[in-house]
Coordinates of C-alpha atoms in Angstrom, one line a residue:
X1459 CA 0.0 0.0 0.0
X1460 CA 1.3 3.5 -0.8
X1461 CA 1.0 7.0 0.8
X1462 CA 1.8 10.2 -1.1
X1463 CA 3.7 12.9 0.6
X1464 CA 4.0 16.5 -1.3
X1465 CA 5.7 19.2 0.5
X1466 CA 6.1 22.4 -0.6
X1467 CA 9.1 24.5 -3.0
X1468 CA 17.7 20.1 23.3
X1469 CA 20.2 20.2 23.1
X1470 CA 18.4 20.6 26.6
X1471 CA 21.4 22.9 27.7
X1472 CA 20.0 26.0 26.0
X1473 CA 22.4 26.1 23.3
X1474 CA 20.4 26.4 20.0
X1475 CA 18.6 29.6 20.3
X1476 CA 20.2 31.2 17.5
X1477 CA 20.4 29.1 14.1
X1478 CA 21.5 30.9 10.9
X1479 CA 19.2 30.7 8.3
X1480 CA 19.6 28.5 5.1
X1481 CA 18.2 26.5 2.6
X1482 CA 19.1 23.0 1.0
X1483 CA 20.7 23.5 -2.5
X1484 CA 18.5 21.4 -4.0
X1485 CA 15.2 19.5 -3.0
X1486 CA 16.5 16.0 -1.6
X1487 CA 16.2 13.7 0.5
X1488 CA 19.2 13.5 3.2
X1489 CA 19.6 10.5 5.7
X1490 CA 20.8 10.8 8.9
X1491 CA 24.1 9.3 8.6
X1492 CA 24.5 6.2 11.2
X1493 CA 28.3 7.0 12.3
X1494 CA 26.9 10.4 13.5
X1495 CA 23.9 8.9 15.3
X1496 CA 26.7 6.4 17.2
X1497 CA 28.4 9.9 18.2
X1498 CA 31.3 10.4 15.8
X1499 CA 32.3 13.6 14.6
X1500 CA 30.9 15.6 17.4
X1501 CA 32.5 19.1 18.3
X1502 CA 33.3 19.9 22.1
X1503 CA 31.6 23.0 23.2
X1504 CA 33.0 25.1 25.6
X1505 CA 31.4 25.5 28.7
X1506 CA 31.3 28.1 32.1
X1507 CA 31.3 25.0 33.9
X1508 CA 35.0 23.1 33.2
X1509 CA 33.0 19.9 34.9
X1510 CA 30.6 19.9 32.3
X1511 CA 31.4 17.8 29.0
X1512 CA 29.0 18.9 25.7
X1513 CA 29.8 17.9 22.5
X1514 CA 27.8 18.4 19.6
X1515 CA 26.7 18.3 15.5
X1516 CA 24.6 20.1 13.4
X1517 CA 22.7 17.1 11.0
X1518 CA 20.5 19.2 9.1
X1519 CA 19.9 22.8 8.6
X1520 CA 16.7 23.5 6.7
X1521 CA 13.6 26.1 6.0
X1522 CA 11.7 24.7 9.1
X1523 CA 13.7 22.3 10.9
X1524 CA 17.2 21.9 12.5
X1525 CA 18.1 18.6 13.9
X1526 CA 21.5 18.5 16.3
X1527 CA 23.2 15.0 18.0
X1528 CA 24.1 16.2 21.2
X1529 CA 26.8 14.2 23.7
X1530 CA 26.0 15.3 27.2
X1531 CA 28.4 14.3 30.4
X1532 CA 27.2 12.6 33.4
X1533 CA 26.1 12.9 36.8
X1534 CA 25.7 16.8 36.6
X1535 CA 21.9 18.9 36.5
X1536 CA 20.5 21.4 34.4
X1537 CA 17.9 23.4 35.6
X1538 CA 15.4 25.5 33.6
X1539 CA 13.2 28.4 35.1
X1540 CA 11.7 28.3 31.2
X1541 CA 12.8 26.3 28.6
X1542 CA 12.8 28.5 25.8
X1543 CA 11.6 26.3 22.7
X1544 CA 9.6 23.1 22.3
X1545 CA 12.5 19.9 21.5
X1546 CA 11.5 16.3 20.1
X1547 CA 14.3 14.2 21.2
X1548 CA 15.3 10.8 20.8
X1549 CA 17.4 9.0 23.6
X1550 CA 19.9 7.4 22.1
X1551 CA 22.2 6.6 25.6
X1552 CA 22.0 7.0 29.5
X1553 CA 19.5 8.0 31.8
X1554 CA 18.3 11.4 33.3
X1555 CA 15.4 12.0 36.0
X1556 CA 13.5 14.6 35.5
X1557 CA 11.9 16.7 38.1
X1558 CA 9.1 18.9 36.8
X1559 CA 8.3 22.3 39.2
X1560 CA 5.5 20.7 41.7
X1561 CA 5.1 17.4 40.0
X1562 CA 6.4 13.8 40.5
X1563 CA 9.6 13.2 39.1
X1564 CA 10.3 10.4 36.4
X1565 CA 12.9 8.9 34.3
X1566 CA 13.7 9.1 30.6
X1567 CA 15.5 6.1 29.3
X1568 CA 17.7 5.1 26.4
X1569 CA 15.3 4.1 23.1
X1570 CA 12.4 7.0 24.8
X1571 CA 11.2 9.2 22.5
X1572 CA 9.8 12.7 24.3
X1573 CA 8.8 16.6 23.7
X1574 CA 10.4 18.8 25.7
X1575 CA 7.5 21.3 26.4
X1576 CA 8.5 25.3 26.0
X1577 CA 8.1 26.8 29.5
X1578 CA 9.6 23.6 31.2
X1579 CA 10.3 24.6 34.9
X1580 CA 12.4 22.0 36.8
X1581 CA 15.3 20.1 36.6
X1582 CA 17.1 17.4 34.4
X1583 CA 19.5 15.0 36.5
X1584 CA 21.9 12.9 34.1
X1585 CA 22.4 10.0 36.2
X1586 CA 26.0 8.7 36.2
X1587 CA 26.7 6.0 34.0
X1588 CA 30.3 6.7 33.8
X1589 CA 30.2 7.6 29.9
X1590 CA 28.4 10.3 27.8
X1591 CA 24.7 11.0 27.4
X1592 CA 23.6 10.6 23.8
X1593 CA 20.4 12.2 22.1
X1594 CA 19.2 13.4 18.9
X1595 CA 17.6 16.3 19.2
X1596 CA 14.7 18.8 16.7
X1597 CA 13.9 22.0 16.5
X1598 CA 11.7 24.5 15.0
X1599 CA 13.6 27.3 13.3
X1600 CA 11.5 31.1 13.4
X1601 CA 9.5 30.3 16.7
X1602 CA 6.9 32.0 17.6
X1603 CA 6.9 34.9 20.6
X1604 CA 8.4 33.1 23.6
X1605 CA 4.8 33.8 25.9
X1606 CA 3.5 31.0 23.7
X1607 CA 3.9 27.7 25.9
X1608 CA 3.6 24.1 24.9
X1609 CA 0.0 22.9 26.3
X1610 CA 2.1 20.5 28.5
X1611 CA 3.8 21.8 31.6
X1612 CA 6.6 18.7 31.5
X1613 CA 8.4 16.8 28.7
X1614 CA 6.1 14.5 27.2
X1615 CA 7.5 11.1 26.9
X1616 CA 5.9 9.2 23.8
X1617 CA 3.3 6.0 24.4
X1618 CA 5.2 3.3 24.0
X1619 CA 1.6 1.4 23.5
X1620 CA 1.5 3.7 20.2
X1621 CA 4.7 2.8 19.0
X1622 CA 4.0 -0.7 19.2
X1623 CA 1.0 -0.5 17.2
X1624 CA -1.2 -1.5 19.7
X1625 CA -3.3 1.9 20.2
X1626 CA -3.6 4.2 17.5
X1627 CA -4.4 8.5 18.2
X1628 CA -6.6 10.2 15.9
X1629 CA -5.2 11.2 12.5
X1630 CA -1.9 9.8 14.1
X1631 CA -1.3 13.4 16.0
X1632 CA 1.1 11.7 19.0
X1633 CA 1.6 15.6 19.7
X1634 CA 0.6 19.0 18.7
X1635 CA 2.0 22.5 19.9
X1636 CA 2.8 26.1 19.2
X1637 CA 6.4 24.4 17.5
X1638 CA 6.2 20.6 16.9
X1639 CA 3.9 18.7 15.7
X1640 CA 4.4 14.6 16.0
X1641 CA 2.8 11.9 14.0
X1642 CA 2.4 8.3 13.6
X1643 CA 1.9 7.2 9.7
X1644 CA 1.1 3.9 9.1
X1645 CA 0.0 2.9 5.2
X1646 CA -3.8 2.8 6.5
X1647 CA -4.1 6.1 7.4
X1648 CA -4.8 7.1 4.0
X1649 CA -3.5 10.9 4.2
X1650 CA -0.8 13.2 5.1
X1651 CA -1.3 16.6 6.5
X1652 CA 0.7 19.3 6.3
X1653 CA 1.5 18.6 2.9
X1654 CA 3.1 22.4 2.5
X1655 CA 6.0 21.2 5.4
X1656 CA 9.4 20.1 5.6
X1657 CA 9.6 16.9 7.7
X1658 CA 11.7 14.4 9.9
X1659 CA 10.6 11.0 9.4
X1660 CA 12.2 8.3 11.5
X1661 CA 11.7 4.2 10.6
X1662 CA 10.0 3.0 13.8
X1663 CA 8.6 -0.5 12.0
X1664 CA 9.0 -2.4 8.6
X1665 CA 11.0 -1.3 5.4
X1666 CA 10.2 1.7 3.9
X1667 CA 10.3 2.7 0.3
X1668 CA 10.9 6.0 -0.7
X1669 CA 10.5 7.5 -4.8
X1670 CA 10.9 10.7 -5.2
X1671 CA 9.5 13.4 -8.3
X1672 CA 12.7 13.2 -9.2
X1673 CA 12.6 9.3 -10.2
X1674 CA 15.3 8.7 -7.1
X1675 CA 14.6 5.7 -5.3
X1676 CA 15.6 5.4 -1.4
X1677 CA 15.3 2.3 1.0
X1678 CA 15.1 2.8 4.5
X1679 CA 14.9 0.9 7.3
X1680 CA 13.9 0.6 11.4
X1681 CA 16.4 2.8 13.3
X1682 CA 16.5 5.1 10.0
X1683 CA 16.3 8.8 10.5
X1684 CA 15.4 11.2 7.7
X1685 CA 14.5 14.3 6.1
X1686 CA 11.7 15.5 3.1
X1687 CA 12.7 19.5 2.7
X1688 CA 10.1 21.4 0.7
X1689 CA 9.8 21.5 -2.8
X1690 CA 10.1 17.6 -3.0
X1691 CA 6.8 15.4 -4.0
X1692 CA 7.6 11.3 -2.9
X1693 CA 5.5 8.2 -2.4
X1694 CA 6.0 5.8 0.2
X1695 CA 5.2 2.2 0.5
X1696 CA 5.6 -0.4 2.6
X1697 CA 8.6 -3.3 2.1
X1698 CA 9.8 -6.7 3.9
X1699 CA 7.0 -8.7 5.3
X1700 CA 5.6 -5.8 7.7
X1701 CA 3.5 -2.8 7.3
X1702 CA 5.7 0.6 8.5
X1703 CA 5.3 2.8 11.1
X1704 CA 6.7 6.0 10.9
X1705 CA 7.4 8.9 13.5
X1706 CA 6.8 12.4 11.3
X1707 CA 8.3 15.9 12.9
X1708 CA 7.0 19.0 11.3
X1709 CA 7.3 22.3 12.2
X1710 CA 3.2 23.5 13.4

């Protein structure tokens, strides 16, 4: 079964507030590379702190998006009186705790996949594992006024019921704020929305099959990150024996 896409022609230390603006030189689609995901290729980032340990790549700089791997050291807490953007992160290694302002704490795990919420007040603990933190990490690039809060008060940590297949949300929508919004596709939901956006789409389930208006074929698979920029009309089908699920990021 196929789906048509058309689009149109956390670090969570604070650090990407600023992202200069530019566009891909052509409309393409770019994969993640896998080496960069493991955490090669990472730059050190200076810090106030000489205890603290950050290292970190720009992936992808687009219209909409900007997606960073960040390397974070252990056993040290940030704390945010309000986070300034909303962050979809994947948790690639280690553990953090997460204390939200008045609420229960809870953990975040390797493999979760969460939304940081814009206004976050609280603290992250990165629990000491004796090795670096490891997280991919999305944001929005023009964000709206900063008195515009996510309509969750902590970072939302995806169902892992949804991922599985088991439950499905209405028209897929996982999330939806002011920044980000976060979808499941699966070949039976028949459409796309946002059809105007540039997108991350990450291979939770199956093979996926990607052919382009440009006749260029792409294969991806689970683990797979990667990104549709504007201006680029693809189909996608399903491959292997399963049906795919897919985590889309768009900008809202």
């Amino acid at each position: 079964m196929k789906v048509s896409i058309i689009v149109g022609t956390i670090c969570l230390i604070g650090s990407l507030n600023s992202i200069a603006q530019s566009e891909p030189k052509s409309p393409s689609i770019y994969k993640i590379p896998a080496d960069v995901l493991a955490g090669e290729g990472l730059e050190f980032k200076k810090q106030k702190d000489p205890n603290r340990k950050v290292y970190q790549k720009q992936v992808y700089n687009g219209t909409e998006l900007a997606v960073f791997v960040v390397a974070i050291g252990t056993g040290i807490t940030n704390e945010f009186k309000s986070f300034p953007m909303e962050e979809f992160i994947f948790w690639m290694n280690g553990k953090a705790l997460v204390e939200p302002e008045g609420e229960s704490p809870f953990p975040v795990y390797s493999g979760d996949y969460f939304v940081q919420a814009k206004g976050f007040r609280g603290k992250w603990n990165f629990i000491d594992i004796g090795e670096l933190h490891l997280e991919l990490a999305l944001i929005a690039k023009n964000r709206p006024d900063s008195t515009i809060k996510s309509p969750i008060k902590k970072a939302l940590v995806l169902d892992r019921d949804i991922l599985s297949g088991v439950s499905h949300p209405e028209k897929g929508i996982v999330y939806k704020g002011p920044e980000l919004t976060v979808r499941l596709l699966v070949p039976e939901s028949g459409t796309i929305e946002n059809k105007t956006k540039e997108r991350m789409l990450h291979v939770v389930n199956g093979v996926v099959k990607v052919t382009t208006s440009l006749e260029r074929e792409h294969t991806f698979y689970p683990g797979d990150f990667f990104m549709v920029p504007q201006g680029l009309e693809c189909s996608i089908e399903s491959g292997g024996l399963q049906n795919f699920r897919l985590l889309e990021v768009t900008k809202t």
